[in-house]
Structure formats: C-alpha cells, structure tokens
Amino acid sequence: MPALVRAELAFIPSFLEALGEGFSRDNLRPTSPEEIAQIERQPEWFVRIVNNPPRQVVLPDGTLGQRVPATELWYMDGATFLGSVGIRHELNAILESWGGHIGYAVRPSARRQGHASAMLAEALDHVRATLPLSRVMLTVDLDNTASIKVIEKNGGTIRDEVDNPWVEGVRGRRYWIDLR
Ligand SMILES: CC(C)(COP(=O)(O)OP(=O)(O)OC[C@H]1O[C@@H](n2cnc3c(N)ncnc32)[C@H](O)[C@@H]1OP(=O)(O)O)[C@@H](O)C(=O)NCCC(=O)NCCS
C-alpha cells in the first residue's frame, strides 16, 4: 500500500520519470528542463533541499518571499513515486489569501485512481500528529473539479470564494478542514 514518506535518494529514478511525464511538485509552475537536468546531476543535493527547504520561496510572479516552516512528503508505492504533498506549518499573509496549509499533486500516469484522496487523508493525519493546528485551510481553482472532490471527500467546508491572486480572471475557493 502506498504511504507518505520523506524523500530519499532511492526514490529519485521514479521521481525523474514522473517529472518526464509533466509532474510538478510545485503547483505554481512546471518543472523546467534545466531543473530536471540539475536533479539528475545532483540528486543528493535535491533530496536535501526537499527535506530542508530554503528560507526563501520564489512566488508565482517571480519575486522572492519568506517561506514559512514546511514539510514535503512523497507518496510512494515501494520505489514508485506517485505524488507529493506540501504541508505549511503556519500561514503568512500570502498563504492566508491563497495557498493555505496543504498543497498536493499526483503524477499524470497515476491520476484517477484515488491517490490524491488517500494522500490528503494521510497528510491530515500527519498534521494531527505533528502540528498544533485545529483546522487547515486549502485553496483550489473553481475549474479544478478533481481537487474540489478531493477536498470535500476529506471533510472540507467552503470558507469563501475569492479571485486567485496569481492568475488573472481565475476564481477559486478557500476551504477549511476541521482536524478535531
Ligand atoms: C487534482 C489531482 C491532485 C487529483 O488527483 P487524483 O489522484 O487523480 O484524484 P483522485 O483519484 O483521488 O480523484 C478524486 C475525484 O476526482 C475525480 N477526478 C479525478 N480527475 C478528474 C478530472 N480530470 N476531471 C473530473 N474529475 C476528476 C475522480 O473521479 C474522483 O471522483 P470520485 O471521488 O467521485 O470518484 C491531480 O489531478 C493533479 O495532480 N492535478 C495537478 C495539480 C493540482 O491541481 N493539485 C491540486 C491543487 S489545489
């Protein structure tokens, strides 16, 4: 059965295959061929970065922002990479307006098999076990039917509808998931 675990060097070959399919662990932008080449050249460095994220984050508009403490977990079926979840331990003003506590993505070849729903459920258990949060916020574009289903299947209740601040003309929803 797949499980959410920390990234390891042994998972990189399958992770690179997922990138080759167009997977992006960062829903903000696609992984560029230069980034993929760098991961191939320096896999140890990349695993370190995934498990110890830098203090700064490149925002969707290309500017640098301060990263809140965060944990990235990979959804692995043995040595097969299926997807990843990013858990932000707290919200800053930017994440409060859009982004929320949890983001996730499943590799294209593994979609529509229930992995995102199972992965979010496991991520919520991880938050319950490790962080002092009574609820988490998630955001989703209104046209992302799959992700809306994933959030609602995991107990999401609509907080409000807002403009996605990073994509002109796109509306989205902010959800709460109660953890108690
Ligand atoms: C959104 C995403 C994570 C869903 O992953 P997934 O593993 O395919 O999701 P699941 O298999 O758990 O499916 C959840 C539900 O959505 C439905 N679904 C999945 N893909 C769908 C699609 N393209 N169109 C419509 N419904 C879809 C499934 O049938 C399922 O519905 P059900 O519960 O009624 O059976 C995946 O498509 C992805 O990685 N997208 C790109 C990144 C992204 O959008 N992340 C979320 C940002 S908020």
Short mmCIF file of C-alpha atoms and ligand atoms in Angstrom, two decimals:
data_model
loop_
_atom_site.label_atom_id
_atom_site.label_comp_id
_atom_site.label_asym_id
_atom_site.label_seq_id
_atom_site.Cartn_x
_atom_site.Cartn_y
_atom_site.Cartn_z
CA MET A 1 0.00 0.00 0.00
CA PRO A 2 1.34 3.47 -0.81
CA ALA A 3 2.49 5.68 2.07
CA LEU A 4 3.54 9.30 2.65
CA VAL A 5 7.22 9.37 3.49
CA ARG A 6 10.25 11.64 3.42
CA ALA A 7 12.14 11.87 0.13
CA GLU A 8 15.14 9.54 -0.24
CA LEU A 9 17.87 9.13 -2.81
CA ALA A 10 16.48 5.70 -3.78
CA PHE A 11 13.23 7.34 -4.94
CA ILE A 12 14.88 9.73 -7.42
CA PRO A 13 14.77 7.46 -10.53
CA SER A 14 10.98 7.12 -10.23
CA PHE A 15 10.61 10.81 -9.32
CA LEU A 16 12.53 11.73 -12.51
CA GLU A 17 10.17 9.51 -14.53
CA ALA A 18 7.25 11.44 -13.03
CA LEU A 19 8.88 14.75 -13.98
CA GLY A 20 9.29 13.37 -17.51
CA GLU A 21 5.51 12.85 -17.60
CA GLY A 22 4.99 16.51 -16.71
CA PHE A 23 4.61 16.14 -12.94
CA SER A 24 5.27 19.29 -10.92
CA ARG A 25 5.59 19.09 -7.11
CA ASP A 26 5.16 22.83 -7.09
CA ASN A 27 1.70 23.63 -8.39
CA LEU A 28 2.93 27.15 -9.07
CA ARG A 29 4.88 26.35 -12.22
CA PRO A 30 6.03 23.42 -14.39
CA THR A 31 9.45 21.87 -13.71
CA SER A 32 11.83 23.24 -16.34
CA PRO A 33 14.24 21.02 -18.34
CA GLU A 34 17.11 22.88 -16.58
CA GLU A 35 15.73 21.93 -13.14
CA ILE A 36 15.28 18.30 -14.23
CA ALA A 37 18.88 18.20 -15.52
CA GLN A 38 20.12 19.62 -12.21
CA ILE A 39 18.25 16.94 -10.22
CA GLU A 40 19.82 14.27 -12.46
CA ARG A 41 23.28 15.75 -11.87
CA GLN A 42 22.93 16.38 -8.13
CA PRO A 43 20.33 14.00 -6.67
CA GLU A 44 21.79 14.14 -3.11
CA TRP A 45 21.60 17.93 -3.11
CA PHE A 46 17.98 17.80 -4.34
CA VAL A 47 16.87 15.34 -1.63
CA ARG A 48 18.48 17.62 0.98
CA ILE A 49 16.59 20.64 -0.39
CA VAL A 50 13.27 18.75 -0.40
CA ASN A 51 13.76 17.72 3.23
CA ASN A 52 15.24 21.06 4.37
CA PRO A 53 13.54 23.72 2.26
CA PRO A 54 15.35 27.05 1.81
CA ARG A 55 14.16 30.07 3.83
CA GLN A 56 13.06 31.88 0.70
CA VAL A 57 10.46 30.86 -1.84
CA VAL A 58 10.02 32.02 -5.44
CA LEU A 59 6.45 33.31 -5.68
CA PRO A 60 4.34 32.79 -8.83
CA ASP A 61 5.18 36.32 -10.03
CA GLY A 62 8.90 35.51 -9.82
CA THR A 63 9.57 37.63 -6.72
CA LEU A 64 11.13 36.16 -3.58
CA GLY A 65 9.07 35.66 -0.43
CA GLN A 66 9.78 34.35 3.06
CA ARG A 67 8.97 30.64 3.38
CA VAL A 68 7.04 29.51 6.45
CA PRO A 69 8.22 26.25 8.08
CA ALA A 70 7.08 23.42 5.84
CA THR A 71 7.25 19.65 5.35
CA GLU A 72 7.19 17.91 1.98
CA LEU A 73 6.18 14.26 1.88
CA TRP A 74 6.24 11.89 -1.09
CA TYR A 75 3.52 9.34 -1.75
CA MET A 76 5.46 6.17 -2.55
CA ASP A 77 4.31 2.69 -3.53
CA GLY A 78 7.54 0.87 -2.76
CA ALA A 79 10.07 2.60 -5.00
CA THR A 80 7.37 4.03 -7.29
CA PHE A 81 6.74 7.75 -6.88
CA LEU A 82 3.02 8.61 -7.12
CA GLY A 83 2.76 12.20 -5.90
CA SER A 84 3.72 14.72 -3.26
CA VAL A 85 2.17 16.85 -0.53
CA GLY A 86 3.47 20.14 0.82
CA ILE A 87 2.40 20.98 4.38
CA ARG A 88 2.85 24.57 5.56
CA HIS A 89 3.03 24.63 9.37
CA GLU A 90 1.50 28.10 9.61
CA LEU A 91 0.02 30.74 7.34
CA ASN A 92 1.51 34.12 6.49
CA ALA A 93 -0.47 36.87 4.78
CA ILE A 94 0.24 35.48 1.30
CA LEU A 95 -0.76 31.90 2.17
CA GLU A 96 -3.81 33.18 4.06
CA SER A 97 -5.03 34.91 0.91
CA TRP A 98 -4.14 31.98 -1.40
CA GLY A 99 -2.24 28.73 -0.94
CA GLY A 100 -3.29 27.64 2.53
CA HIS A 101 -1.67 24.93 4.65
CA ILE A 102 -1.65 22.00 2.22
CA GLY A 103 -0.92 21.55 -1.49
CA TYR A 104 -0.61 18.31 -3.42
CA ALA A 105 -0.14 16.81 -6.87
CA VAL A 106 -0.28 13.31 -8.37
CA ARG A 107 1.88 12.28 -11.34
CA PRO A 108 -0.12 12.25 -14.58
CA SER A 109 0.08 8.46 -15.13
CA ALA A 110 -1.28 7.75 -11.62
CA ARG A 111 -4.28 10.08 -11.66
CA ARG A 112 -7.94 8.98 -11.27
CA GLN A 113 -7.06 6.04 -9.03
CA GLY A 114 -7.95 7.66 -5.72
CA HIS A 115 -4.36 8.54 -4.81
CA ALA A 116 -4.94 12.27 -4.13
CA SER A 117 -7.90 11.50 -1.85
CA ALA A 118 -5.88 8.91 0.10
CA MET A 119 -2.79 11.13 0.15
CA LEU A 120 -4.69 14.11 1.60
CA ALA A 121 -6.29 11.87 4.26
CA GLU A 122 -2.82 10.68 5.28
CA ALA A 123 -1.46 14.24 5.23
CA LEU A 124 -4.27 15.34 7.59
CA ASP A 125 -3.32 12.50 9.97
CA HIS A 126 0.28 13.71 9.78
CA VAL A 127 -0.80 17.26 10.67
CA ARG A 128 -2.92 15.98 13.59
CA ALA A 129 0.06 14.02 14.90
CA THR A 130 2.74 16.68 14.46
CA LEU A 131 1.28 20.22 14.49
CA PRO A 132 -0.83 22.18 16.99
CA LEU A 133 -3.49 23.07 14.40
CA SER A 134 -7.23 22.64 14.97
CA ARG A 135 -8.04 23.25 11.29
CA VAL A 136 -6.25 23.69 7.99
CA MET A 137 -7.00 25.89 5.01
CA LEU A 138 -6.78 24.70 1.40
CA THR A 139 -7.37 26.67 -1.79
CA VAL A 140 -8.48 25.45 -5.20
CA ASP A 141 -9.42 26.97 -8.55
CA LEU A 142 -13.13 26.65 -9.35
CA ASP A 143 -12.36 24.71 -12.55
CA ASN A 144 -10.28 22.08 -10.69
CA THR A 145 -13.14 19.60 -10.25
CA ALA A 146 -10.83 16.77 -9.19
CA SER A 147 -9.20 18.75 -6.40
CA ILE A 148 -12.56 20.12 -5.19
CA LYS A 149 -13.74 16.49 -4.86
CA VAL A 150 -10.54 15.52 -3.04
CA ILE A 151 -11.00 18.35 -0.52
CA GLU A 152 -14.72 17.75 0.02
CA LYS A 153 -14.20 13.98 0.44
CA ASN A 154 -11.77 14.85 3.20
CA GLY A 155 -14.26 16.98 5.11
CA GLY A 156 -13.62 20.38 3.52
CA THR A 157 -16.21 23.09 4.10
CA ILE A 158 -16.25 26.20 1.93
CA ARG A 159 -14.87 29.31 3.64
CA ASP A 160 -15.46 31.67 0.69
CA GLU A 161 -14.84 32.29 -2.99
CA VAL A 162 -12.07 34.68 -3.97
CA ASP A 163 -10.01 35.68 -7.01
CA ASN A 164 -6.85 33.60 -7.40
CA PRO A 165 -4.38 36.44 -6.81
CA TRP A 166 -1.76 34.82 -9.06
CA VAL A 167 -3.85 34.08 -12.15
CA GLU A 168 -5.80 36.90 -13.73
CA GLY A 169 -9.51 36.20 -14.17
CA VAL A 170 -9.46 32.89 -12.26
CA ARG A 171 -11.80 32.44 -9.32
CA GLY A 172 -11.11 29.99 -6.57
CA ARG A 173 -12.38 28.67 -3.28
CA ARG A 174 -10.85 28.67 0.16
CA TYR A 175 -11.80 25.66 2.28
CA TRP A 176 -11.39 24.75 5.93
CA ILE A 177 -10.86 21.18 7.10
CA ASP A 178 -11.54 20.72 10.80
CA LEU A 179 -9.00 18.43 12.44
CA ARG A 180 -10.65 17.78 15.78
C1 LIG B 1 -6.07 17.27 -8.63
C2 LIG B 1 -5.27 15.97 -8.55
C3 LIG B 1 -4.33 16.04 -7.35
C4 LIG B 1 -6.27 14.79 -8.38
O1 LIG B 1 -5.52 13.59 -8.24
P1 LIG B 1 -6.16 12.16 -8.43
O2 LIG B 1 -5.27 11.17 -7.77
O3 LIG B 1 -6.49 11.95 -9.86
O4 LIG B 1 -7.53 12.30 -7.60
P2 LIG B 1 -8.46 11.09 -7.14
O5 LIG B 1 -8.19 9.89 -8.00
O6 LIG B 1 -8.38 10.96 -5.67
O7 LIG B 1 -9.88 11.64 -7.60
C5 LIG B 1 -10.72 12.44 -6.79
C6 LIG B 1 -12.04 12.62 -7.51
O8 LIG B 1 -11.87 13.50 -8.63
C7 LIG B 1 -12.30 12.84 -9.81
N1 LIG B 1 -11.40 13.26 -10.88
C8 LIG B 1 -10.08 12.96 -10.99
N2 LIG B 1 -9.60 13.56 -12.09
C9 LIG B 1 -10.62 14.22 -12.66
C10 LIG B 1 -10.72 15.03 -13.81
N3 LIG B 1 -9.66 15.27 -14.60
N4 LIG B 1 -11.93 15.56 -14.10
C11 LIG B 1 -13.00 15.33 -13.30
N5 LIG B 1 -12.96 14.59 -12.18
C12 LIG B 1 -11.78 14.04 -11.87
C13 LIG B 1 -12.20 11.37 -9.53
O9 LIG B 1 -13.04 10.62 -10.36
C14 LIG B 1 -12.63 11.33 -8.09
O10 LIG B 1 -14.03 11.46 -8.04
P3 LIG B 1 -14.94 10.48 -7.14
O11 LIG B 1 -14.44 10.68 -5.74
O12 LIG B 1 -16.31 10.97 -7.37
O13 LIG B 1 -14.63 9.12 -7.64
C15 LIG B 1 -4.44 15.70 -9.85
O14 LIG B 1 -5.30 15.82 -10.96
C16 LIG B 1 -3.26 16.66 -10.01
O15 LIG B 1 -2.17 16.39 -9.53
N6 LIG B 1 -3.50 17.82 -10.68
C17 LIG B 1 -2.46 18.83 -10.84
C18 LIG B 1 -2.10 19.51 -9.54
C19 LIG B 1 -3.30 20.06 -8.78
O16 LIG B 1 -4.27 20.54 -9.37
N7 LIG B 1 -3.23 19.99 -7.44
C20 LIG B 1 -4.27 20.48 -6.56
C21 LIG B 1 -4.16 21.94 -6.40
S1 LIG B 1 -5.50 22.56 -5.38
#
